[in-house]
Every structure is written in structure tokens, then in C-alpha cells.
């Protein structure tokens, strides 16, 4: 073999070796794919997704399914270049920068904890929204869900503390507490009046500047509610706030005579506020695929996600726009009865 041929052969092997090594090197991306769906008026592991005690409930049929997004990657388990390339070639998945899912100032554990808090808040907000729709009264407050390690609140405020006031201002909801803290300058003292067990006490916490220069103390809060009956939601490892709308509809369906679905398989997504406003979510394209795969024929879509959803909707899946819980209920009534307007997503 000539020296030139040998050189080319060695160079080829080197390029191949580098390519193979490079294909398996970790890259800072996350692959999003369609996740499992759960019927909120059905069961998970032979247990009802929604259990209601202390109030009359009614039979349901069909499905009111929440949809999820599964992901590969992240700081603790980076994907390799080959996995990312496969994702880029698959129209049903998305490959996004790692920092869009895992903020640089958050550890994977902190992200998981925040998702758990968001899910708990979402379930409570969903119950509150359903009760508001039915005009059933309840009371609410604010409590400490967790504190961020190394931040001023760590070791001073405790999980389960009920926040009664901040700087003497009644803690009417989470937003009031957060806004009161943000109104301070870094280095200021904030006085939290809390109930801890049977004891009521004032806890002084110094503020610091956050990564985006906002003032904070490092406390994760959640709204607490006192409902007139028990609503328990069981969804396993699902986290985040995007199932709020479907939880509310599932609760409403169980608390009212008749059937919201008319026996149809309905899926949907959207955050929910206690007053029933539906908010946008991420991963809409993957959620649409998951809904279609589950057999759904109708997909309740937050208004702000409509434009994106229209570009990705699978054949045979009807998009119905939902601005509020009340709008979603009216749309389902119209679908079931064949009377009235069903709001559709429009190109934005």
C-alpha cells in the first residue's frame, strides 16, 4: 500500500473514531416527547384519579384526559448527540436547550420540588375553580411549601407554617405575599406573622437579590384551602400545573348530574386559577400527539396556545378554544347537545 493511501486510510479511521466519540458525548439539550394521558374521571392503579368524600357524586362516562410531556436529558442525565439528532428527525418530538427546562440557578432536585409544589397548587386551584363555578363557598390562606437551601428563609420559616401576614399586611393570597417581599430592597428585613402548630409568632427574614435582580427571601409558598368536603386527586408522578383545567372539569363532572362528555373521549390542557381563568402551557405539539394516541377526538386548548396548536394538530382531533373553565363547560354542553356555539382555535 502506498504512503498516500495509508495516510488517507488512517485519516478516515481518525475521522470515523472522532465521529463515533462525538456522537456519544453529552450535549446541553432536552428531548420532549408525548407522555402518558390520564382520564381524570377514570382510575390509576385501580384507584380513582379524583375521589370526593362528604358530597354527593354522580356517575360519569367517556374521558376527560390530562396530557403530559415526557423528557430525556437534563443536568443529572444529559443526552448524547446521537439522541438529539434522532429527536430532530422525529416530527412528534422537540429538542430544546436544557436551560429552557432547567434554569441555571436551579438544581434538578429543586426543579422536581417546584414541580411538586406546582402540581399541589394546581390541584387546589382546580378544586377552587370547580367550586366557584358551582357557587359553593370555601375559605383560603397561604402556607410555606418549602424553603430554598442557603437562602435567608432557610431555617427560619418551616414547611407547613401558615402565613397570616407580611409586615402587618394580611396574607390574602400568594401574590400579596410575593409582592410585599418584592417591594423591599435587598438587605431589608421582612416580618412574617405565621401560625406554627398552635403557636403564633413573628419571624424576621432579611431579603437578598435574586438571579434576575428581584428581591426574595427563598421561600416557596402554596395556597391553602378549607373546602366544605374532601377532594383527593391521585396522578402518581405527574408534576407541574398544566393539568388544572382537566382536574376542574373532572371534579365538576363528578359533582353534577348528567355527563359533561356525552360519552366522548375529551382531552385537554391548561393551567387554572381559582377564579377559573385558563392559562397557556408548554409542549402543546407533543400533548396533541399524546391526546390523539389515547383516542381523544376533541382537545380543549388554552387560547394563547391556539396558534401553535393549529400548526401541529393531528388529523381527526378537533381543537376547542378554552379561555375560562366556564367557557370549557359551555363548549362541552354544546358538543354534547349539538346546540350552541363551540369556540374553535383560529390562526393568530
Short mmCIF file of C-alpha atoms in Angstrom, two decimals:
data_model
loop_
_atom_site.label_atom_id
_atom_site.label_comp_id
_atom_site.label_asym_id
_atom_site.label_seq_id
_atom_site.Cartn_x
_atom_site.Cartn_y
_atom_site.Cartn_z
CA UNK A 1 0.00 0.00 0.00
CA UNK A 2 1.33 3.43 -0.91
CA UNK A 3 2.15 6.02 1.73
CA UNK A 4 -0.64 8.27 0.40
CA UNK A 5 -3.25 5.50 0.58
CA UNK A 6 -2.12 4.62 4.08
CA UNK A 7 -2.37 8.28 5.12
CA UNK A 8 -5.90 8.54 3.72
CA UNK A 9 -6.93 5.31 5.42
CA UNK A 10 -5.58 6.45 8.79
CA UNK A 11 -7.22 9.84 8.35
CA UNK A 12 -10.52 8.12 7.54
CA UNK A 13 -10.28 5.94 10.65
CA UNK A 14 -9.48 9.04 12.73
CA UNK A 15 -12.48 10.95 11.38
CA UNK A 16 -14.70 7.91 11.98
CA UNK A 17 -13.38 7.47 15.52
CA UNK A 18 -13.88 11.14 16.32
CA UNK A 19 -17.38 10.97 14.86
CA UNK A 20 -18.29 7.94 16.98
CA UNK A 21 -16.86 9.54 20.12
CA UNK A 22 -18.63 12.82 19.34
CA UNK A 23 -21.97 11.10 18.77
CA UNK A 24 -21.93 9.79 22.32
CA UNK A 25 -20.72 12.95 24.01
CA UNK A 26 -23.31 14.67 26.25
CA UNK A 27 -24.99 17.78 24.84
CA UNK A 28 -26.96 20.51 26.69
CA UNK A 29 -30.34 19.69 25.15
CA UNK A 30 -33.57 18.03 26.33
CA UNK A 31 -35.80 15.85 24.16
CA UNK A 32 -39.54 16.36 24.68
CA UNK A 33 -41.90 13.60 23.54
CA UNK A 34 -45.58 12.71 24.02
CA UNK A 35 -46.15 11.44 27.56
CA UNK A 36 -48.94 9.32 29.05
CA UNK A 37 -52.53 10.53 29.39
CA UNK A 38 -54.71 10.08 32.46
CA UNK A 39 -58.51 10.14 32.46
CA UNK A 40 -59.46 12.44 35.35
CA UNK A 41 -62.84 10.70 35.69
CA UNK A 42 -61.19 7.28 35.48
CA UNK A 43 -58.70 5.31 37.57
CA UNK A 44 -54.94 4.99 38.01
CA UNK A 45 -53.66 1.74 39.54
CA UNK A 46 -57.27 0.76 40.35
CA UNK A 47 -57.81 3.97 42.32
CA UNK A 48 -59.99 6.88 41.17
CA UNK A 49 -57.98 9.82 39.88
CA UNK A 50 -60.48 12.09 41.66
CA UNK A 51 -62.09 10.96 44.92
CA UNK A 52 -64.74 13.10 46.60
CA UNK A 53 -65.95 12.44 50.15
CA UNK A 54 -68.63 14.31 52.06
CA UNK A 55 -70.62 15.38 48.99
CA UNK A 56 -72.98 13.56 46.65
CA UNK A 57 -71.35 12.47 43.38
CA UNK A 58 -72.79 11.23 40.10
CA UNK A 59 -71.79 8.59 37.50
CA UNK A 60 -69.59 9.62 34.57
CA UNK A 61 -68.72 8.15 31.18
CA UNK A 62 -66.25 8.90 28.43
CA UNK A 63 -62.96 10.58 29.28
CA UNK A 64 -61.67 13.96 30.41
CA UNK A 65 -57.99 13.28 29.99
CA UNK A 66 -54.98 15.31 31.04
CA UNK A 67 -51.97 15.02 28.76
CA UNK A 68 -48.29 15.10 29.64
CA UNK A 69 -44.87 15.58 28.10
CA UNK A 70 -42.03 13.13 28.78
CA UNK A 71 -38.45 14.33 28.62
CA UNK A 72 -34.95 12.92 28.25
CA UNK A 73 -31.91 14.81 29.41
CA UNK A 74 -31.18 17.46 31.99
CA UNK A 75 -28.23 18.32 34.23
CA UNK A 76 -28.28 14.97 36.01
CA UNK A 77 -28.72 12.80 32.90
CA UNK A 78 -27.54 14.57 29.78
CA UNK A 79 -28.45 13.09 26.40
CA UNK A 80 -25.82 12.40 23.75
CA UNK A 81 -25.59 13.98 20.31
CA UNK A 82 -27.00 10.88 18.61
CA UNK A 83 -30.17 11.04 20.74
CA UNK A 84 -30.54 14.73 19.94
CA UNK A 85 -30.13 14.06 16.21
CA UNK A 86 -32.80 11.34 16.31
CA UNK A 87 -35.09 13.83 18.04
CA UNK A 88 -34.51 16.50 15.39
CA UNK A 89 -35.55 13.98 12.73
CA UNK A 90 -38.75 12.92 14.55
CA UNK A 91 -41.70 15.29 13.92
CA UNK A 92 -43.50 14.12 17.08
CA UNK A 93 -40.77 15.30 19.46
CA UNK A 94 -38.93 18.54 20.16
CA UNK A 95 -35.29 19.13 21.06
CA UNK A 96 -34.88 22.25 23.21
CA UNK A 97 -31.99 23.88 25.07
CA UNK A 98 -31.51 22.45 28.54
CA UNK A 99 -31.83 25.87 30.19
CA UNK A 100 -35.39 26.25 28.84
CA UNK A 101 -36.43 23.38 31.15
CA UNK A 102 -33.82 23.56 33.91
CA UNK A 103 -32.96 27.13 34.91
CA UNK A 104 -29.20 27.55 35.52
CA UNK A 105 -29.82 28.68 39.10
CA UNK A 106 -31.91 25.57 39.94
CA UNK A 107 -30.69 22.07 40.69
CA UNK A 108 -32.66 19.08 39.34
CA UNK A 109 -33.89 18.41 42.87
CA UNK A 110 -35.14 21.99 43.22
CA UNK A 111 -36.91 21.72 39.85
CA UNK A 112 -38.57 18.49 40.99
CA UNK A 113 -39.65 20.09 44.27
CA UNK A 114 -41.04 23.11 42.44
CA UNK A 115 -42.96 20.84 40.04
CA UNK A 116 -44.45 19.00 43.02
CA UNK A 117 -45.50 22.29 44.62
CA UNK A 118 -46.97 23.47 41.31
CA UNK A 119 -48.95 20.24 40.98
CA UNK A 120 -50.31 20.58 44.52
CA UNK A 121 -51.23 24.22 43.90
CA UNK A 122 -52.81 23.24 40.59
CA UNK A 123 -55.00 20.62 42.25
CA UNK A 124 -56.14 23.08 44.91
CA UNK A 125 -56.77 25.80 42.32
CA UNK A 126 -58.71 23.31 40.21
CA UNK A 127 -60.92 22.39 43.15
CA UNK A 128 -61.45 26.06 44.00
CA UNK A 129 -62.33 26.86 40.37
CA UNK A 130 -64.85 24.00 40.22
CA UNK A 131 -66.48 25.14 43.47
CA UNK A 132 -66.60 28.73 42.23
CA UNK A 133 -68.30 27.52 39.04
CA UNK A 134 -70.87 25.73 41.21
CA UNK A 135 -71.09 28.69 43.64
CA UNK A 136 -70.03 26.53 46.61
CA UNK A 137 -68.24 28.69 49.26
CA UNK A 138 -64.83 27.91 50.81
CA UNK A 139 -62.00 29.75 52.60
CA UNK A 140 -58.31 30.10 51.70
CA UNK A 141 -54.89 31.12 53.05
CA UNK A 142 -51.14 30.85 52.36
CA UNK A 143 -48.60 28.37 53.75
CA UNK A 144 -44.89 27.56 53.36
CA UNK A 145 -44.33 24.67 50.96
CA UNK A 146 -40.52 24.65 51.30
CA UNK A 147 -37.52 26.94 51.65
CA UNK A 148 -34.54 27.19 49.29
CA UNK A 149 -31.29 25.92 50.75
CA UNK A 150 -28.81 28.68 51.54
CA UNK A 151 -31.39 31.45 51.21
CA UNK A 152 -32.41 33.67 54.19
CA UNK A 153 -35.72 31.86 54.84
CA UNK A 154 -33.93 28.51 55.21
CA UNK A 155 -34.01 27.57 58.90
CA UNK A 156 -36.36 30.42 59.83
CA UNK A 157 -39.58 29.60 58.03
CA UNK A 158 -40.69 25.98 58.08
CA UNK A 159 -42.72 23.75 55.81
CA UNK A 160 -46.35 23.93 56.91
CA UNK A 161 -46.10 27.38 58.50
CA UNK A 162 -49.37 29.22 57.85
CA UNK A 163 -48.55 32.78 56.79
CA UNK A 164 -51.08 35.14 58.35
CA UNK A 165 -49.46 38.46 57.46
CA UNK A 166 -46.32 40.06 55.97
CA UNK A 167 -45.16 43.36 57.51
CA UNK A 168 -48.57 43.53 59.14
CA UNK A 169 -50.42 43.20 55.81
CA UNK A 170 -52.92 40.29 55.76
CA UNK A 171 -51.69 37.42 53.54
CA UNK A 172 -54.80 37.17 51.40
CA UNK A 173 -53.08 35.05 48.77
CA UNK A 174 -49.65 34.02 47.44
CA UNK A 175 -49.45 37.05 45.14
CA UNK A 176 -49.93 39.51 48.02
CA UNK A 177 -47.11 37.89 49.99
CA UNK A 178 -44.74 37.78 46.99
CA UNK A 179 -45.47 41.39 46.00
CA UNK A 180 -44.89 42.60 49.57
CA UNK A 181 -41.47 40.93 49.63
CA UNK A 182 -40.55 42.25 46.17
CA UNK A 183 -41.41 45.80 47.26
CA UNK A 184 -38.38 45.71 49.58
CA UNK A 185 -34.77 46.38 48.66
CA UNK A 186 -32.15 43.63 49.13
CA UNK A 187 -30.93 43.72 52.71
CA UNK A 188 -34.25 44.88 54.16
CA UNK A 189 -36.00 42.93 56.90
CA UNK A 190 -39.41 41.36 56.24
CA UNK A 191 -41.60 40.28 59.15
CA UNK A 192 -43.70 37.16 58.57
CA UNK A 193 -46.50 36.55 61.04
CA UNK A 194 -47.09 32.79 61.00
CA UNK A 195 -49.01 30.09 62.79
CA UNK A 196 -46.78 27.10 63.56
CA UNK A 197 -48.72 24.30 65.15
CA UNK A 198 -50.67 26.02 67.92
CA UNK A 199 -48.19 28.89 68.24
CA UNK A 200 -48.43 32.27 66.55
CA UNK A 201 -45.13 34.12 66.10
CA UNK A 202 -43.32 36.81 64.13
CA UNK A 203 -40.33 35.68 62.06
CA UNK A 204 -37.93 38.30 60.69
CA UNK A 205 -36.17 37.39 57.45
CA UNK A 206 -33.64 39.52 55.56
CA UNK A 207 -34.12 39.87 51.82
CA UNK A 208 -31.48 39.22 49.14
CA UNK A 209 -31.21 39.90 45.41
CA UNK A 210 -32.25 37.04 43.15
CA UNK A 211 -30.60 35.99 39.87
CA UNK A 212 -32.83 38.39 37.93
CA UNK A 213 -32.23 41.19 40.47
CA UNK A 214 -35.62 40.64 42.06
CA UNK A 215 -35.89 40.79 45.85
CA UNK A 216 -36.53 37.46 47.55
CA UNK A 217 -36.15 35.51 50.79
CA UNK A 218 -36.09 31.98 49.31
CA UNK A 219 -39.49 30.62 50.28
CA UNK A 220 -41.81 28.51 48.10
CA UNK A 221 -45.42 29.16 49.03
CA UNK A 222 -48.68 27.47 48.26
CA UNK A 223 -52.29 28.48 48.64
CA UNK A 224 -54.15 26.55 51.30
CA UNK A 225 -57.86 25.97 51.14
CA UNK A 226 -60.56 24.85 53.51
CA UNK A 227 -63.16 23.18 51.35
CA UNK A 228 -66.55 22.02 52.71
CA UNK A 229 -65.77 18.44 51.62
CA UNK A 230 -62.71 16.36 50.71
CA UNK A 231 -61.36 16.26 47.16
CA UNK A 232 -58.38 13.95 46.65
CA UNK A 233 -56.50 13.80 43.35
CA UNK A 234 -54.22 10.87 42.55
CA UNK A 235 -51.99 11.13 39.47
CA UNK A 236 -48.77 9.41 40.54
CA UNK A 237 -45.55 11.06 39.34
CA UNK A 238 -47.14 13.73 37.14
CA UNK A 239 -45.85 17.20 38.06
CA UNK A 240 -46.40 20.81 37.08
CA UNK A 241 -49.52 22.99 36.77
CA UNK A 242 -50.74 22.22 33.23
CA UNK A 243 -53.48 19.73 34.20
CA UNK A 244 -55.51 22.32 36.12
CA UNK A 245 -58.31 22.72 33.58
CA UNK A 246 -58.87 18.96 33.24
CA UNK A 247 -58.87 18.48 37.02
CA UNK A 248 -61.57 21.15 37.34
CA UNK A 249 -63.70 19.54 34.64
CA UNK A 250 -63.31 16.11 36.26
CA UNK A 251 -64.43 17.50 39.62
CA UNK A 252 -67.38 19.29 38.03
CA UNK A 253 -68.44 16.15 36.16
CA UNK A 254 -68.48 14.14 39.37
CA UNK A 255 -70.35 16.79 41.35
CA UNK A 256 -73.15 17.39 38.84
CA UNK A 257 -75.89 15.17 37.39
CA UNK A 258 -75.53 14.21 33.75
CA UNK A 259 -72.32 13.78 31.82
CA UNK A 260 -70.08 16.57 30.55
CA UNK A 261 -68.55 14.39 27.85
CA UNK A 262 -71.66 12.84 26.37
CA UNK A 263 -69.62 9.62 26.33
CA UNK A 264 -66.89 11.12 24.14
CA UNK A 265 -63.16 10.97 24.75
CA UNK A 266 -62.12 14.54 25.51
CA UNK A 267 -58.53 15.61 26.23
CA UNK A 268 -57.11 18.99 27.05
CA UNK A 269 -54.57 21.08 28.87
CA UNK A 270 -54.16 24.45 30.56
CA UNK A 271 -53.34 25.95 33.91
CA UNK A 272 -56.25 27.14 36.03
CA UNK A 273 -56.70 29.92 38.55
CA UNK A 274 -59.14 29.68 41.47
CA UNK A 275 -61.41 32.07 39.58
CA UNK A 276 -61.38 29.84 36.50
CA UNK A 277 -59.02 31.57 34.05
CA UNK A 278 -57.22 29.09 31.77
CA UNK A 279 -53.53 29.78 31.10
CA UNK A 280 -51.06 28.62 28.43
CA UNK A 281 -48.69 25.67 28.78
CA UNK A 282 -45.57 24.27 27.11
CA UNK A 283 -45.17 21.22 24.89
CA UNK A 284 -48.52 21.66 23.13
CA UNK A 285 -47.38 19.77 19.99
CA UNK A 286 -46.35 16.70 21.99
CA UNK A 287 -49.56 16.85 24.04
CA UNK A 288 -51.67 16.87 20.90
CA UNK A 289 -49.95 13.69 19.69
CA UNK A 290 -50.47 12.06 23.08
CA UNK A 291 -54.17 13.01 23.03
CA UNK A 292 -54.68 11.58 19.56
CA UNK A 293 -52.86 8.37 20.50
CA UNK A 294 -55.16 7.98 23.52
CA UNK A 295 -58.25 8.01 21.28
CA UNK A 296 -59.42 11.56 22.01
CA UNK A 297 -61.44 13.34 19.32
CA UNK A 298 -61.65 16.77 20.99
CA UNK A 299 -58.83 18.80 22.53
CA UNK A 300 -59.53 21.73 24.88
CA UNK A 301 -56.83 24.30 24.12
CA UNK A 302 -55.81 27.43 26.05
CA UNK A 303 -56.44 30.48 23.86
CA UNK A 304 -52.77 31.51 23.97
CA UNK A 305 -51.73 28.08 22.63
CA UNK A 306 -54.19 28.05 19.73
CA UNK A 307 -51.89 29.41 17.02
CA UNK A 308 -49.15 26.90 17.84
CA UNK A 309 -51.66 24.06 18.22
CA UNK A 310 -53.14 24.69 14.78
CA UNK A 311 -49.75 24.09 13.20
CA UNK A 312 -49.33 20.72 14.93
CA UNK A 313 -52.84 19.25 15.32
CA UNK A 314 -53.11 15.63 14.10
CA UNK A 315 -55.86 14.67 11.68
CA UNK A 316 -59.10 13.74 13.42
CA UNK A 317 -58.51 15.86 16.53
CA UNK A 318 -60.80 18.88 16.93
CA UNK A 319 -59.35 21.93 18.68
CA UNK A 320 -61.74 23.76 21.01
CA UNK A 321 -60.60 27.07 22.49
CA UNK A 322 -60.95 27.46 26.27
CA UNK A 323 -60.41 30.92 27.81
CA UNK A 324 -62.05 30.01 31.12
CA UNK A 325 -63.47 27.00 32.92
CA UNK A 326 -66.97 28.33 32.28
CA UNK A 327 -66.22 28.57 28.54
CA UNK A 328 -64.97 24.98 28.55
CA UNK A 329 -68.14 23.76 30.27
CA UNK A 330 -70.34 25.62 27.78
CA UNK A 331 -68.33 24.21 24.86
CA UNK A 332 -68.78 20.66 26.16
CA UNK A 333 -72.50 21.29 26.64
CA UNK A 334 -72.73 22.47 23.02
CA UNK A 335 -70.76 19.47 21.74
CA UNK A 336 -72.96 17.08 23.69
CA UNK A 337 -76.29 18.64 22.74
CA UNK A 338 -75.43 19.77 19.22
CA UNK A 339 -76.81 23.20 20.12
CA UNK A 340 -74.89 26.41 20.67
CA UNK A 341 -71.50 27.66 19.54
CA UNK A 342 -68.32 25.66 20.04
CA UNK A 343 -65.39 28.13 20.09
CA UNK A 344 -62.64 26.98 17.72
CA UNK A 345 -58.98 27.89 17.61
CA UNK A 346 -58.19 30.44 14.92
CA UNK A 347 -54.92 31.37 13.28
CA UNK A 348 -53.29 34.24 15.15
#
